[in-house]
mmCIF file of C-alpha atoms and ligand atoms in Angstrom:
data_model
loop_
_atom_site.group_PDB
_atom_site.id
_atom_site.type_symbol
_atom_site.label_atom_id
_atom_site.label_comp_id
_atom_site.label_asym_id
_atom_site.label_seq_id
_atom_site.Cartn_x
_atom_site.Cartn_y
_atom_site.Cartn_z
ATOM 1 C CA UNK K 116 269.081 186.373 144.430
ATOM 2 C CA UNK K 117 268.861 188.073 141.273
ATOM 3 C CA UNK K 118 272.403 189.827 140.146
ATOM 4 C CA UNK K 119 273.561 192.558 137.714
ATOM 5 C CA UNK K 120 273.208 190.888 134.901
ATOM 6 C CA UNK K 121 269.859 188.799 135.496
ATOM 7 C CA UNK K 122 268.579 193.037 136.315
ATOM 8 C CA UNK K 123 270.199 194.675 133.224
ATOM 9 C CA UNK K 124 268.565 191.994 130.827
ATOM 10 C CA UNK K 125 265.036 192.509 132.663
ATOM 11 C CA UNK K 126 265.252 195.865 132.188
ATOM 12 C CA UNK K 127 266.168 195.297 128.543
ATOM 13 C CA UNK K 128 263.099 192.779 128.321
ATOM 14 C CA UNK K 129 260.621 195.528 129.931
ATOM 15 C CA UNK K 130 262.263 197.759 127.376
ATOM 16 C CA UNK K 131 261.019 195.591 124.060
ATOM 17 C CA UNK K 132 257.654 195.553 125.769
ATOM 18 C CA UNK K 133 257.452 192.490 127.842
ATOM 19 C CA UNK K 134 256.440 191.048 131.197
ATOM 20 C CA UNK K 135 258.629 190.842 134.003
ATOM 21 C CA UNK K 136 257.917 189.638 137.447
ATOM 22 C CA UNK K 137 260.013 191.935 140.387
ATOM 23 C CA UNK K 138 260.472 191.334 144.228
ATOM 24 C CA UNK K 139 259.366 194.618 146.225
ATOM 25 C CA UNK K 140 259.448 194.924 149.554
ATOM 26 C CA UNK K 141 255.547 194.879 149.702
ATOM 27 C CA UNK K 142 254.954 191.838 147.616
ATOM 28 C CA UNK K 143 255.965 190.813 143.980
ATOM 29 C CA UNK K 144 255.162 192.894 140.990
ATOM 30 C CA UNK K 145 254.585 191.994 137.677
ATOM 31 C CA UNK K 146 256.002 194.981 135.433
ATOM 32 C CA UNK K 147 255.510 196.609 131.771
ATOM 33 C CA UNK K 148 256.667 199.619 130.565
ATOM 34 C CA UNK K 149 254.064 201.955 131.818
ATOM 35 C CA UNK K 150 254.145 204.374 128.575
ATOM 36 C CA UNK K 151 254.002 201.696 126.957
ATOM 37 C CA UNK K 152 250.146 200.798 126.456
ATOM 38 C CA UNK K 153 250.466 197.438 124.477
ATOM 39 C CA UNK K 154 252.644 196.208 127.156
ATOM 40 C CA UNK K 155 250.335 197.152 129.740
ATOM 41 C CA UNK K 156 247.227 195.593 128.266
ATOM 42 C CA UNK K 157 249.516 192.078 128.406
ATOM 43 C CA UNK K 158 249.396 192.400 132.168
ATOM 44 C CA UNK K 159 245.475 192.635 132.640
ATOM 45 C CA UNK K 160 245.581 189.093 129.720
ATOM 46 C CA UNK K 161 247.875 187.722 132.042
ATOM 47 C CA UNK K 162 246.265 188.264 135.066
ATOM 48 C CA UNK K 163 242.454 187.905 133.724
ATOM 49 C CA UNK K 164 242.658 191.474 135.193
ATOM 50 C CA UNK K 165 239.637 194.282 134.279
ATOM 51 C CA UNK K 166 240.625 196.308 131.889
ATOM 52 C CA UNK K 167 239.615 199.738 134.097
ATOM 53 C CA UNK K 168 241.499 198.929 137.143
ATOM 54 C CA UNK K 169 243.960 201.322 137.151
ATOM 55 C CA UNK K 170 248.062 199.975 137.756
ATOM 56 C CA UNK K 171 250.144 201.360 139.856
ATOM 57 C CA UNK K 172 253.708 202.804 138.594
ATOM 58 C CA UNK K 173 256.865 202.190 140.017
ATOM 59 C CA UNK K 174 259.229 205.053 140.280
ATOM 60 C CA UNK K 175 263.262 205.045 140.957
ATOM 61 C CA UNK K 176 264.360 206.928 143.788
ATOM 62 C CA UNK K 177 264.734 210.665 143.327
ATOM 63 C CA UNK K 178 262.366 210.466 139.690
ATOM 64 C CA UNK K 179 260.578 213.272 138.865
ATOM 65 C CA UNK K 180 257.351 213.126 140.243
ATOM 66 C CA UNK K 181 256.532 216.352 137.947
ATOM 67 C CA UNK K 182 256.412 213.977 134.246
ATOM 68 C CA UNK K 183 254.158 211.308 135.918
ATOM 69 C CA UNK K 184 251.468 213.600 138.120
ATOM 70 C CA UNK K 185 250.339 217.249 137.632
ATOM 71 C CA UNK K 186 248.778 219.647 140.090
ATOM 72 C CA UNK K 187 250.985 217.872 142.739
ATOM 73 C CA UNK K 188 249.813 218.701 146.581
ATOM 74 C CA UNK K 189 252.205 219.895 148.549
ATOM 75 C CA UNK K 190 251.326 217.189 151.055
ATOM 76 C CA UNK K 191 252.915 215.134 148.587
ATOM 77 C CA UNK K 192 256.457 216.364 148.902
ATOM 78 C CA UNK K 193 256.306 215.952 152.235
ATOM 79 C CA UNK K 194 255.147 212.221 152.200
ATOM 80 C CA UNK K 195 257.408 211.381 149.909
ATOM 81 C CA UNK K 196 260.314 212.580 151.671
ATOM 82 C CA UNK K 197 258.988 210.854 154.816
ATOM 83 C CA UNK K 198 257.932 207.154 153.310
ATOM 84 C CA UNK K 199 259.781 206.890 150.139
ATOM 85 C CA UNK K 200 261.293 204.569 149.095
ATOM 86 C CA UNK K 201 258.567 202.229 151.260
ATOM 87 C CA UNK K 202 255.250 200.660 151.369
ATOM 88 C CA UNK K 203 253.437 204.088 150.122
ATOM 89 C CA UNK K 204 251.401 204.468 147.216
ATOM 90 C CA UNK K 205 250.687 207.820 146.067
ATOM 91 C CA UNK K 206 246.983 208.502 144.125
ATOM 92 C CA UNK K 207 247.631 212.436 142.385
ATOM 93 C CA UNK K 208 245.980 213.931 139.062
ATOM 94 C CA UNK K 209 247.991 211.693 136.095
ATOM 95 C CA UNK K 210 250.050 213.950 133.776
ATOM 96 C CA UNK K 211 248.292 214.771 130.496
ATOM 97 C CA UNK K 212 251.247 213.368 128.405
ATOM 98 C CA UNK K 213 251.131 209.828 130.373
ATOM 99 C CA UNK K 214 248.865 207.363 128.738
ATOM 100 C CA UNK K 215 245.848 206.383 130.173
ATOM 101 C CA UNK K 216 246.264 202.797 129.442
ATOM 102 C CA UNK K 217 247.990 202.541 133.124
ATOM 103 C CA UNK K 218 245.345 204.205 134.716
ATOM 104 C CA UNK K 219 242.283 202.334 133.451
ATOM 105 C CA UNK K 220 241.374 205.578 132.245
ATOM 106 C CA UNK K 221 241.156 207.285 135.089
ATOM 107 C CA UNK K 222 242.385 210.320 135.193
ATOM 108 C CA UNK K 223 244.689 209.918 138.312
ATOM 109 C CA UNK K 224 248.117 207.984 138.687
ATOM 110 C CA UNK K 225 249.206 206.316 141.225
ATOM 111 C CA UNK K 226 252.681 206.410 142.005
ATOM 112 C CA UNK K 227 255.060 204.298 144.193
ATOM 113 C CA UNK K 228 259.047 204.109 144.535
ATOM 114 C CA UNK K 229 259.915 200.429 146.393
ATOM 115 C CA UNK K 230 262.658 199.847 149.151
ATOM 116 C CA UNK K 231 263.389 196.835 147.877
ATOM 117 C CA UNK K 232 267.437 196.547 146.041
ATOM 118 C CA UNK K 233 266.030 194.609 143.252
ATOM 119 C CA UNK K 234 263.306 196.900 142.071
ATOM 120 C CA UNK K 235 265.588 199.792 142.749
ATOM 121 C CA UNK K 236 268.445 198.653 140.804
ATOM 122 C CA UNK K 237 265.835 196.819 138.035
ATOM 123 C CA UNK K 238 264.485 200.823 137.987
ATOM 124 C CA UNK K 239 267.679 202.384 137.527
ATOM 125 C CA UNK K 240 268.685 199.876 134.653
ATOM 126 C CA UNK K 241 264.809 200.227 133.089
ATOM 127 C CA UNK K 242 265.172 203.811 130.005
ATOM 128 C CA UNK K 243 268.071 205.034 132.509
ATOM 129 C CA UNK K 244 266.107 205.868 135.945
ATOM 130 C CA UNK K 245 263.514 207.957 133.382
ATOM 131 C CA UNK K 246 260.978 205.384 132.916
ATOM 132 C CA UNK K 247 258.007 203.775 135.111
ATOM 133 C CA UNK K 248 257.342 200.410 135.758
ATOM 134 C CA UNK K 249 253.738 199.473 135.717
ATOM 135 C CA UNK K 250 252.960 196.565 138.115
ATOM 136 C CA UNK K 251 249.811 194.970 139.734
ATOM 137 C CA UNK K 252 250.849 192.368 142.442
ATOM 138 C CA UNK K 253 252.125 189.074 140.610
ATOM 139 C CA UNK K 254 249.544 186.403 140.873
ATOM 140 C CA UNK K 255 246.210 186.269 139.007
ATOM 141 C CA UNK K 256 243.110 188.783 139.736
ATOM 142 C CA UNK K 257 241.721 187.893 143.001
ATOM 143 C CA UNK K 258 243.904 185.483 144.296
ATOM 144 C CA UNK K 259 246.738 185.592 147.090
ATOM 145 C CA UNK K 260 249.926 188.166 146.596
ATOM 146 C CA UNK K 261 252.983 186.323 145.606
ATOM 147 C CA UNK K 262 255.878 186.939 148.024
ATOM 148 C CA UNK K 263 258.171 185.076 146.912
ATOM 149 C CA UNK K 264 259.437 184.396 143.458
ATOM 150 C CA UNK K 265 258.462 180.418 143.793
ATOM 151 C CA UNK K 266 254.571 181.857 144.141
ATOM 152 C CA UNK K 267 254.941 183.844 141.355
ATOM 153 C CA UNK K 268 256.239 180.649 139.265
ATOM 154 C CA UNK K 269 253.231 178.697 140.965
ATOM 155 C CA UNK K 270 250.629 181.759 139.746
ATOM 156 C CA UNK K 271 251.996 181.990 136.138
ATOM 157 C CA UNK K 272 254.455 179.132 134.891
ATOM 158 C CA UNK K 273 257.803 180.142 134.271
ATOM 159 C CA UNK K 274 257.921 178.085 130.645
ATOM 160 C CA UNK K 275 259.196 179.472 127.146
ATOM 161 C CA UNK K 276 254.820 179.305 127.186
ATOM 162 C CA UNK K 277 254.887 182.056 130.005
ATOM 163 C CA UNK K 278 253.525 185.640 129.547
ATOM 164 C CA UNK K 279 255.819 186.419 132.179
ATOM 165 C CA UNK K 280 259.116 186.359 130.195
ATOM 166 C CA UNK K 281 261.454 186.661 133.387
ATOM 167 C CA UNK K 282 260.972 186.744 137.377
ATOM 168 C CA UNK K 283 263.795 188.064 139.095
ATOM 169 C CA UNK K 284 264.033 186.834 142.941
ATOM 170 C CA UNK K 285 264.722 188.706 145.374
ATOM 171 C CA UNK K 286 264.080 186.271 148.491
ATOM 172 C CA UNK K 287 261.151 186.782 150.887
ATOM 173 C CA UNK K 288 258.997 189.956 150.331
ATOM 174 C CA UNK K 289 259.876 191.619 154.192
ATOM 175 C CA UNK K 290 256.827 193.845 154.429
ATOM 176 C CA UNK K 291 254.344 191.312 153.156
ATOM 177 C CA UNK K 292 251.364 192.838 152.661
ATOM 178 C CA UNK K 293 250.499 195.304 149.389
ATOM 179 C CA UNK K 294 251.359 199.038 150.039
ATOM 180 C CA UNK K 295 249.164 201.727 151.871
ATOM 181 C CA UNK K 296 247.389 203.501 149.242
ATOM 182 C CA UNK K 297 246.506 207.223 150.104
ATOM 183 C CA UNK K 298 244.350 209.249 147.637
ATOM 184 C CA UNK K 299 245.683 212.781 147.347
ATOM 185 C CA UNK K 300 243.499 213.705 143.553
ATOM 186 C CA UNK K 301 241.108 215.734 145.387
ATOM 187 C CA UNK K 302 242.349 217.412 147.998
ATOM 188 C CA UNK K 303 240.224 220.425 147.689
ATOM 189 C CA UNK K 304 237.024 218.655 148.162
ATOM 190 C CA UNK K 305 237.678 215.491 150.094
ATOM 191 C CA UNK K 306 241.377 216.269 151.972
ATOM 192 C CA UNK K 307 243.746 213.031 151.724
ATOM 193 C CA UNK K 308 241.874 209.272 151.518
ATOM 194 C CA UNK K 309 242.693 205.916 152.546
ATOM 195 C CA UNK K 310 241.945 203.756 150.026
ATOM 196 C CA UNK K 311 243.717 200.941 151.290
ATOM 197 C CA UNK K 312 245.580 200.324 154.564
ATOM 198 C CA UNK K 313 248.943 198.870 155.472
ATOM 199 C CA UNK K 314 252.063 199.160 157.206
ATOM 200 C CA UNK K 315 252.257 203.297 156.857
ATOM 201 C CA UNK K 316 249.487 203.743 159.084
ATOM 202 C CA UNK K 317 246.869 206.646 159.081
ATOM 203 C CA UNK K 318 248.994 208.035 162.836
ATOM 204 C CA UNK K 319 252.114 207.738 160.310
ATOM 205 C CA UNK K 320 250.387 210.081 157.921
ATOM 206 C CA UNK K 321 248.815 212.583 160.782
ATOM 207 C CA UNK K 322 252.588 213.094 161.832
ATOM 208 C CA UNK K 323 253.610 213.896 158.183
ATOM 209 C CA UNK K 324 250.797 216.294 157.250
ATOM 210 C CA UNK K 325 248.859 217.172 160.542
ATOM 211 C CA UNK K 326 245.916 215.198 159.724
ATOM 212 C CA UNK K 327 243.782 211.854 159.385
ATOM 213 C CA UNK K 328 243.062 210.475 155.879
ATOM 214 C CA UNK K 329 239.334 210.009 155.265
ATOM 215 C CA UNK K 330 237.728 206.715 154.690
ATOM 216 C CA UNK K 331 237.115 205.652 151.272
ATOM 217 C CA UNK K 332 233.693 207.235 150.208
ATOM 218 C CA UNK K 333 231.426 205.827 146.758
ATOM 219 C CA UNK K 334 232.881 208.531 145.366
ATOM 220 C CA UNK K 335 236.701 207.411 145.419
ATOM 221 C CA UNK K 336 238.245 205.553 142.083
ATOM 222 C CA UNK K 337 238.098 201.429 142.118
ATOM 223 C CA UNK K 338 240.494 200.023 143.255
ATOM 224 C CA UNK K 339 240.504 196.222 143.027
ATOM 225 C CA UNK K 340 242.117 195.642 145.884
ATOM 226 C CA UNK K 341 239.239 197.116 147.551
ATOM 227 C CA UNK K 342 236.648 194.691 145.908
ATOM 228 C CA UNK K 343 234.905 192.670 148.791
ATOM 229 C CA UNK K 344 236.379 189.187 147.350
ATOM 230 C CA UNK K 345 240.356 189.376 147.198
ATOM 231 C CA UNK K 346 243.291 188.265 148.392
ATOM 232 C CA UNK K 347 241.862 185.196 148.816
ATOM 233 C CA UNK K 348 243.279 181.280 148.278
ATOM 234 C CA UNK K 349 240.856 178.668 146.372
ATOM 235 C CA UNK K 350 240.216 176.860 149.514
ATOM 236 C CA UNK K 351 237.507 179.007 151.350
ATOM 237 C CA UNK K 352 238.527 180.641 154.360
ATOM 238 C CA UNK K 353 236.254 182.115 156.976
ATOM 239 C CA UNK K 354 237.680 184.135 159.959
ATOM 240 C CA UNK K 355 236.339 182.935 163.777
ATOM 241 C CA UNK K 356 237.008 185.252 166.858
ATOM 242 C CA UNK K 357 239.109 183.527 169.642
ATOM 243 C CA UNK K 358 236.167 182.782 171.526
ATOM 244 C CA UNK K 359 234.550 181.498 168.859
ATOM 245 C CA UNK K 360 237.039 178.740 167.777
ATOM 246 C CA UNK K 361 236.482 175.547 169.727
ATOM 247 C CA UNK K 362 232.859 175.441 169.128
ATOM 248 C CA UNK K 363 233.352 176.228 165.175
ATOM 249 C CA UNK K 364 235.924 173.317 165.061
ATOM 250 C CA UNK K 365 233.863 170.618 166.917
ATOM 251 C CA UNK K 366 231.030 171.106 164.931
ATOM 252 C CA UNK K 367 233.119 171.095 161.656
ATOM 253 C CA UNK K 368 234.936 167.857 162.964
ATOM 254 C CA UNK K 369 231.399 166.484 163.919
ATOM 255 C CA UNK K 370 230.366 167.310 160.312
ATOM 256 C CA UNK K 371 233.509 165.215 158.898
ATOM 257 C CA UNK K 372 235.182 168.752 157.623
ATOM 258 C CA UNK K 373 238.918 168.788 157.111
ATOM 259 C CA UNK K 374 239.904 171.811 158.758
ATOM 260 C CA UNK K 375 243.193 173.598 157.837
ATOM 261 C CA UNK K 376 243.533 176.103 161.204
ATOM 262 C CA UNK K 377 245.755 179.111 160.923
ATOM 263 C CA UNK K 378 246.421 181.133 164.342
ATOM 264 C CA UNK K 379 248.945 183.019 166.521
ATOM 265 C CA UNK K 380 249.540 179.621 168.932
ATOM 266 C CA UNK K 381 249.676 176.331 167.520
ATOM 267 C CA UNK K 382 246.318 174.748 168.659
ATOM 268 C CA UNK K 383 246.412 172.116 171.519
ATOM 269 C CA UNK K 384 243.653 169.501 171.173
ATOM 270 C CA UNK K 385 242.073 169.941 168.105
ATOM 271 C CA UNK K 386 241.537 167.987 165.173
ATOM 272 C CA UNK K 387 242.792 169.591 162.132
ATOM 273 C CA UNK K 388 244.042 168.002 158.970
ATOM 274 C CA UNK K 389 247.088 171.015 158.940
ATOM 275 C CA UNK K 390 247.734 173.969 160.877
ATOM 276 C CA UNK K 391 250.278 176.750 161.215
ATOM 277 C CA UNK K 392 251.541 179.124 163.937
ATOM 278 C CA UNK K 393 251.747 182.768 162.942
ATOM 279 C CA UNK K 394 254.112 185.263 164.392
ATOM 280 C CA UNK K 395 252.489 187.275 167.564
ATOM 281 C CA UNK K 396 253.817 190.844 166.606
ATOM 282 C CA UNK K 397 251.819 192.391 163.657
ATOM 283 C CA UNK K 398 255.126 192.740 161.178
ATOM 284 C CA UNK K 399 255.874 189.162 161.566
ATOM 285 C CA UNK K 400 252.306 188.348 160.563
ATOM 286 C CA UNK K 401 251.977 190.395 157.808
ATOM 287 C CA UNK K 402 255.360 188.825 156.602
ATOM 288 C CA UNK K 403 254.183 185.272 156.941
ATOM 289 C CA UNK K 404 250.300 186.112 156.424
ATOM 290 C CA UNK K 405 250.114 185.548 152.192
ATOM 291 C CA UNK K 406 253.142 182.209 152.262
ATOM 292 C CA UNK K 407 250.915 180.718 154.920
ATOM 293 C CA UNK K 408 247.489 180.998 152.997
ATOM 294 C CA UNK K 409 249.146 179.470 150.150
ATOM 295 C CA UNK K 410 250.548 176.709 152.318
ATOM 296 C CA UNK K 411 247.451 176.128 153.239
ATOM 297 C CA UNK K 412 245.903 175.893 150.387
ATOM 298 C CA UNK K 413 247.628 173.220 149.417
ATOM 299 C CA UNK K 414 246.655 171.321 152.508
ATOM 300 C CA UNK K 415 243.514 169.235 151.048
ATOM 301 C CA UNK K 416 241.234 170.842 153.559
ATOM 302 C CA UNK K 417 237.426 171.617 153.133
ATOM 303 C CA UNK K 418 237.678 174.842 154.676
ATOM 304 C CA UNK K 419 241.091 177.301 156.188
ATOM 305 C CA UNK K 420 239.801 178.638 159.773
ATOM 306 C CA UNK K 421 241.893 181.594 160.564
ATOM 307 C CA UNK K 422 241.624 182.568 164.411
ATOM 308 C CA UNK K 423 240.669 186.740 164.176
ATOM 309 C CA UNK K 424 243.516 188.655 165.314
ATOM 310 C CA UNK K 425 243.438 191.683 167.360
ATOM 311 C CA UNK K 426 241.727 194.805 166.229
ATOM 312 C CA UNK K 427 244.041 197.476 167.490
ATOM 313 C CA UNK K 428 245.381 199.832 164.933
ATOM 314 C CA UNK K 429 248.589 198.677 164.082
ATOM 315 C CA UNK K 430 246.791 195.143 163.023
ATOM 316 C CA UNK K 431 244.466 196.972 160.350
ATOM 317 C CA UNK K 432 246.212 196.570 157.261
ATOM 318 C CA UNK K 433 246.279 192.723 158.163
ATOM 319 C CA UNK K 434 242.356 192.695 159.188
ATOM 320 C CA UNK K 435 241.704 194.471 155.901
ATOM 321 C CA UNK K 436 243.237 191.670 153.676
ATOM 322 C CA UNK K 437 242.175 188.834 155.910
ATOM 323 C CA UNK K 438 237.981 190.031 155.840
ATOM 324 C CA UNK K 439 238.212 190.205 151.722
ATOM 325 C CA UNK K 440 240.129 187.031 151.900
ATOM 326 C CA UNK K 441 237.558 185.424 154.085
ATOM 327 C CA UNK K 442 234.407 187.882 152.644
ATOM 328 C CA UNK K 443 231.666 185.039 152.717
ATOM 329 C CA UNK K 444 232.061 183.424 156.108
ATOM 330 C CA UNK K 445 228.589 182.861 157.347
ATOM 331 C CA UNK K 446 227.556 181.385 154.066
ATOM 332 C CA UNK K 447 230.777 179.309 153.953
ATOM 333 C CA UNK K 448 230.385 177.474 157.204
ATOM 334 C CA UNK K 449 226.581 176.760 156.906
ATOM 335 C CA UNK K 450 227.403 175.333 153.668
ATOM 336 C CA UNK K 451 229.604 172.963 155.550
ATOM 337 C CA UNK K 452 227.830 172.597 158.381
ATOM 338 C CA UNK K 453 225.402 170.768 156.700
ATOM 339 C CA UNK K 454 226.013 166.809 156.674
ATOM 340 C CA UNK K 455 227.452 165.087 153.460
ATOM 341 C CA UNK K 456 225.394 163.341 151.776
HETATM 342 O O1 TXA D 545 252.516 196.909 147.321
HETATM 343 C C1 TXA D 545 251.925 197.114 146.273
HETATM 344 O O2 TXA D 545 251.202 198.100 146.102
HETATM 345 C C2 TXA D 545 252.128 196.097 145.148
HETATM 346 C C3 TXA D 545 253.582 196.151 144.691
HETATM 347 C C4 TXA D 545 253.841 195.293 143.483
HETATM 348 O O3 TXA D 545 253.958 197.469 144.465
HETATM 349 N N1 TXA D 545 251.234 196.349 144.074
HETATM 350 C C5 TXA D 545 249.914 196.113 144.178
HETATM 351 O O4 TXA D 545 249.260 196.343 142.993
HETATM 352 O O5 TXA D 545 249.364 195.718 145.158
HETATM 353 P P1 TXA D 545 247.738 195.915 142.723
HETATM 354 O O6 TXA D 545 247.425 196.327 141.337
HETATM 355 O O7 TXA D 545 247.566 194.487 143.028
HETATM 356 O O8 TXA D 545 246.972 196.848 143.643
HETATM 357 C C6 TXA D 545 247.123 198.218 143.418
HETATM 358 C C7 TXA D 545 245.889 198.938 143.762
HETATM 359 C C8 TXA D 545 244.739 198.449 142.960
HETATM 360 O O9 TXA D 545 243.680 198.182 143.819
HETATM 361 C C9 TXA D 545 244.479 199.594 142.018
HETATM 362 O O10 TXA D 545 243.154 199.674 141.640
HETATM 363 C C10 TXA D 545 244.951 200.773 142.834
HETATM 364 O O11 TXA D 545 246.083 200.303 143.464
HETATM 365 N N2 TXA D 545 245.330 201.907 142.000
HETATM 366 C C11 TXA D 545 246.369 202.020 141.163
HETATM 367 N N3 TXA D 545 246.334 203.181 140.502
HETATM 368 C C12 TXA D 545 245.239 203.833 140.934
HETATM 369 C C13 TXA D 545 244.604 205.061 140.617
HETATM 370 N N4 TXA D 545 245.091 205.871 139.692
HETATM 371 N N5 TXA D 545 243.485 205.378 141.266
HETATM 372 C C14 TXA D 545 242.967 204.539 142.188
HETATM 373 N N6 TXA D 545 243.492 203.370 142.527
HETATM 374 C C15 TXA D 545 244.599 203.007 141.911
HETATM 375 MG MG1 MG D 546 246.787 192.758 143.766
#
């Protein structure tokens, strides 16, 4: 676990404008100073990351919203004393004097302020509490979220070659799975958005401010996390409903398909090259969800079968990820279906 020291001198590094890889309690970051624009254009290099896909910025606790985001709803206050520090990201009209570099040139922001005591203490060392961290998830565009800081050494090297000059650890991400992102830039027109789900649920938000987000529309800003293909390990993964399984996994076995199998019960009778038991309860899933793709990735397989979970609302963050991680199923399986020739 990162210490003191190992904090103060990333904070110094972020300072002279370089990379540094954080534990949150999401998933791992990898931070620049987010007023700092050269800084922030070596975090799309390192991740092979679109230029216009806006980053979101990390915030200490108690920092003033008011320098980051103008025409702030006054939703906002109340979210933010209700989910921060947490799993919340924040989308709000970005603050003329903020460059746009951080928002892909977008005009919004979107703002965040982790639970986790690393990133708290890194942002209280980082320009005295008065600065923002800027920080995609740590592991290259499109592929799996690091939650620990051996993935993010795995995703980017952690030689004097690195772009990522320092990755603090901070153990085991707890949440798991990236924050819930809720669009509050146009509440006039559209009222508050979901632009991507996770563990604060849309009930959580109805609570807060007495309403349902929307659904993401055309309309809403990119978000690359919401790009069909994402999230996803090099191994192609397709996702097969309960009912579906033992069928699916004959006829791969009968097609001489290694089959890496990934459910919430370790499978009985089957014949899988590797498989892995996930937790029943949907927090212990989304904790073990991203470690276990990567595991199995690793596995040699032809193909990662991951048994659907349920569809119930508390399971929708995890559905979200697991359908872009698995986007091309049909296509995948009658590829493989077919013999080898
Ligand atoms: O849990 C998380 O959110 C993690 C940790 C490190 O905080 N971060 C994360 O970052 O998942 P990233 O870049 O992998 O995903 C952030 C998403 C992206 O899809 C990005 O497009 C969207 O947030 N986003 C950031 N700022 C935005 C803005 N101004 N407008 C719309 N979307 C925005
Ligand atoms: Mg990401």
């Amino acid at each position: 676990m990162a210490g003191q020291p190992d904090i103060d001198a990333a904070a110094r590094l972020l300072e002279s404008g370089e990379l540094v890889a954080f534990p949150t309690e999401t998933v791992y970051g990898l931070g620049a100073d987010a007023e700092n624009p050269a800084a922030v254009a070596k975090i799309y290099a390192a991740k092979g990351r679109p230029s216009n896909h806006p980053v979101i910025v990390h915030l200490a606790p108690g920092a003033d919203i008011g320098r980051w985001a103008m025409s702030i709803p006054h939703e906002a206050g109340a979210l933010i004393d209700a989910f921060w520090p947490g799993p919340l990201t924040l989308i709000m009209k970005r603050a003329s004097a903020i460059p746009s570099a951080v928002s892909g040139g977008q005009d919004t922001i979107g703002l965040r302020c982790p639970s986790h005591p690393v990133a708290q203490s890194l942002l209280r060392a980082f320009k005295a509490g008065k600065g923002g961290i800027a920080a995609p998830s740590a592991n290259k565009f499109g592929h799996v979220s690091p939650t620990t800081a051996r993935h993010v050494r795995d995703e980017f090297g952690d030689g004097s070659d690195s772009a990522v000059r320092c990755i603090l650890d901070g153990g085991q991400s707890e949440v798991g799975i990236e924050s819930t992102i809720l669009d509050l830039s146009r509440m006039d027109s559209l009222g508050p958005v979901l632009l991507r789900p996770g563990h604060v649920s849309p009930e959580d938000f109805a609570r807060v401010i007495g309403r349902l987000p929307a659904s993401p529309d055309a309309a809403a800003p990119r978000a690359s996390g919401t790009l069909d293909a994402h999230y996803a390990p090099r191994t192609p993964v397709i996702l097969a409903a309960p009912d579906r399984l033992p069928a699916i996994l004959q006829q791969l076995n009968a097609a001489g398909r290694k089959v890496a199998l990934m459910r919430r019960m370790l499978p009985h009778s089957s014949d899988v090259t590797a498989q892995l038991a996930l937790p029943m309860t949907p927090h212990g899933y989304a904790h073990d969800l991203y470690a276990a793709l990567r595991a199995m990735d690793l596995a040699d397989a032809d193909i990662i079968i991951v048994e659907a979970p349920p569809r119930d609302a508390e399971w929708q963050g995890i559905n979200d990820r697991l359908r872009r991680a698995a986007h091309d199923s049909a296509g995948i399986l009658s590829t493989l279906l077919k013999p080898i020739v």
